[in-house]
XYZ file of C-alpha atoms in Angstrom:
233
model
C 31.812 83.019 67.276
C 30.224 79.799 68.482
C 27.268 78.893 66.269
C 27.734 81.821 63.879
C 27.850 81.250 60.115
C 30.896 82.636 58.304
C 31.518 82.708 54.550
C 35.190 82.863 53.506
C 35.826 83.843 49.884
C 39.314 83.328 48.438
C 41.959 80.814 47.524
C 41.861 77.462 49.319
C 45.298 77.881 50.867
C 47.334 80.366 52.849
C 45.316 82.844 54.896
C 41.935 81.376 53.922
C 42.951 77.905 55.052
C 44.426 79.190 58.333
C 41.344 81.311 59.049
C 39.056 78.353 58.280
C 40.772 76.169 60.851
C 40.794 78.943 63.468
C 37.104 79.804 63.077
C 36.012 76.161 63.027
C 38.019 75.513 66.174
C 35.978 78.092 68.119
C 32.675 76.602 66.962
C 31.758 78.715 63.934
C 29.994 77.181 60.950
C 32.479 77.932 58.162
C 31.624 78.085 54.461
C 34.560 78.385 52.061
C 34.097 79.580 48.464
C 37.283 78.684 46.583
C 38.364 78.995 42.971
C 37.688 76.054 40.658
C 41.408 75.346 40.223
C 42.104 75.280 43.975
C 42.509 72.158 46.023
C 39.557 71.846 48.427
C 40.115 72.982 52.001
C 40.351 69.982 54.314
C 37.730 70.095 57.082
C 39.191 71.047 60.442
C 40.126 68.032 62.536
C 39.884 69.920 65.798
C 36.543 69.755 67.643
C 34.362 72.620 66.511
C 31.970 73.807 63.861
C 31.506 72.155 60.449
C 33.313 73.277 57.283
C 31.560 73.321 53.904
C 33.464 73.962 50.666
C 32.043 75.487 47.477
C 34.158 75.591 44.317
C 33.124 78.360 41.935
C 34.507 80.441 39.100
C 35.072 83.830 40.759
C 35.409 85.489 37.361
C 31.846 84.608 36.336
C 29.209 86.908 37.875
C 26.406 84.438 37.099
C 28.250 81.695 38.999
C 28.789 84.008 41.970
C 25.091 84.905 42.002
C 24.194 81.210 41.923
C 26.612 80.619 44.807
C 24.850 83.298 46.859
C 21.482 81.668 46.208
C 22.846 78.234 47.140
C 24.387 79.518 50.376
C 21.171 81.278 51.392
C 19.076 78.201 50.532
C 21.260 75.862 52.591
C 21.853 78.133 55.604
C 19.232 80.136 57.469
C 21.524 82.922 58.680
C 24.766 84.455 57.454
C 26.566 86.537 60.068
C 29.929 87.317 58.525
C 31.528 87.429 55.072
C 35.332 87.553 54.716
C 36.758 88.264 51.271
C 40.467 87.592 50.840
C 41.816 89.172 47.661
C 44.943 87.035 47.780
C 48.320 87.567 46.159
C 48.255 87.803 42.362
C 50.729 85.820 40.246
C 53.894 87.700 39.406
C 53.224 88.363 35.741
C 53.457 91.913 34.348
C 50.504 93.263 32.404
C 52.788 93.559 29.351
C 53.028 89.774 29.069
C 50.365 87.987 26.998
C 47.330 86.681 28.851
C 46.673 82.979 29.093
C 44.816 81.609 26.062
C 41.605 81.369 28.102
C 42.122 84.655 29.950
C 41.551 88.030 28.338
C 42.139 91.462 29.892
C 38.640 91.318 31.399
C 39.514 88.248 33.509
C 41.309 90.039 36.407
C 38.539 92.659 36.513
C 35.903 89.939 36.819
C 37.946 87.911 39.306
C 38.855 90.716 41.694
C 35.966 93.156 41.286
C 32.869 92.135 39.320
C 32.583 88.594 40.716
C 33.104 89.388 44.429
C 30.918 92.504 44.320
C 28.140 90.485 42.639
C 28.343 87.885 45.411
C 28.181 90.453 48.208
C 25.322 92.396 46.599
C 23.374 89.141 46.338
C 24.017 88.259 49.988
C 23.383 91.624 51.638
C 19.558 91.599 51.679
C 19.505 88.303 53.579
C 22.181 89.098 56.153
C 21.020 89.782 59.679
C 19.854 93.370 60.108
C 21.900 95.191 62.733
C 24.515 92.464 62.982
C 25.970 92.158 59.477
C 29.753 92.319 59.211
C 31.841 92.230 56.045
C 35.642 92.005 56.041
C 37.836 92.606 53.004
C 41.523 91.625 53.058
C 43.654 93.379 50.458
C 47.350 93.895 49.784
C 48.397 97.287 51.136
C 49.623 98.325 47.701
C 46.048 98.826 46.489
C 46.144 102.164 48.337
C 49.493 103.210 46.849
C 50.760 104.263 43.394
C 52.060 101.236 41.477
C 54.274 100.726 38.419
C 52.308 100.790 35.188
C 53.435 97.269 34.232
C 51.510 95.824 37.176
C 48.589 98.239 37.056
C 45.891 96.029 35.501
C 45.477 93.432 38.229
C 46.081 95.861 41.054
C 43.601 98.304 39.560
C 40.878 95.644 39.697
C 41.699 94.954 43.363
C 41.719 98.680 44.086
C 38.329 99.062 42.380
C 36.821 96.453 44.685
C 38.477 98.115 47.692
C 36.908 101.488 46.848
C 33.497 99.891 46.248
C 33.745 97.911 49.488
C 34.605 100.985 51.570
C 31.521 102.746 50.205
C 29.130 100.027 51.386
C 28.510 101.327 54.903
C 27.457 104.849 53.875
C 25.427 103.406 50.978
C 23.340 101.084 53.171
C 22.441 103.786 55.764
C 22.301 100.990 58.348
C 24.040 101.897 61.651
C 24.302 98.205 62.536
C 25.983 97.266 59.285
C 29.775 97.110 59.583
C 32.606 96.809 57.092
C 36.267 96.327 57.951
C 39.132 96.728 55.479
C 42.345 94.879 56.313
C 45.490 95.923 54.465
C 48.470 93.622 54.843
C 51.840 93.031 53.255
C 52.797 90.281 50.823
C 51.431 86.907 51.898
C 52.331 83.955 49.708
C 50.046 81.195 48.495
C 50.521 78.134 46.342
C 48.893 80.002 43.460
C 50.716 83.313 43.665
C 54.090 84.890 44.249
C 55.824 84.886 47.588
C 58.033 87.294 49.424
C 61.209 86.497 51.295
C 59.470 86.792 54.677
C 56.831 84.233 53.692
C 59.512 81.898 52.305
C 61.276 81.922 55.669
C 58.240 81.524 57.906
C 54.857 80.972 56.193
C 53.108 79.776 59.363
C 54.097 82.930 61.224
C 52.892 85.211 58.436
C 49.570 83.389 58.164
C 49.146 83.490 61.950
C 49.635 87.258 61.919
C 46.992 87.590 59.199
C 44.544 85.435 61.195
C 45.210 87.627 64.244
C 44.171 90.674 62.203
C 40.995 88.867 61.148
C 40.186 88.011 64.773
C 40.761 91.649 65.797
C 38.439 92.761 63.001
C 35.696 90.359 64.136
C 36.011 91.374 67.779
C 36.508 95.145 67.497
C 34.794 95.890 64.155
C 37.033 98.824 63.178
C 36.721 100.551 59.822
C 40.225 99.407 58.899
C 43.327 97.585 60.119
C 46.396 98.772 58.266
C 49.957 100.075 58.536
C 50.113 103.705 59.635
C 51.216 104.861 56.189
C 48.100 103.572 54.399
C 45.849 106.397 55.614
C 42.161 106.522 56.438
C 39.639 104.105 54.933
C 36.857 106.702 54.991
C 35.315 107.028 51.513
C 35.331 110.300 49.629
C 31.987 112.043 50.104
């Protein structure tokens, strides 16, 4: 990873923060695209590659397209993009949205915004060496209660679109990896009992999956019960 440019897209805490420190420590040039409301990721103190932070509204496709243009203008090469869907807040779809958030907000945040960013970046990524990683909760591949369906549906929509990228590009050197993991808490979302007991351990396990994805480039890393990530043809 030494000298490679990596773009991390997600919240500025939890898995994204742990992955930032790990990648910077091995000499990667790390770019972090966080939400506007997030606290900026602190640059890694360990010797290694630089860390640049971009704060952007993930729910605004125009802002995501501008971010892509800014990243490509400031950096000659982009080797790897890691999108971390994160853990959504524990609020059923039956509860009223925030005054500034309508029903379209989760769709834009989890599907339209990230897909716009990746579509804008793809033409400039290195031919034959491009690698995209998407980290999603495992429940996006499972039936869910109707009360929680809205936000999870938007994450599932991005997951389906992401898994179709490799066949759509017809590029044998272009690789996508889907990582499906259990509940991982953040400061902006809900937390499970396992995370409450040992957040560092849970984040370390997630970073290990990311490192395996970078090294081995599998189609997916997931529990056995998730099933294949191959898209429907």
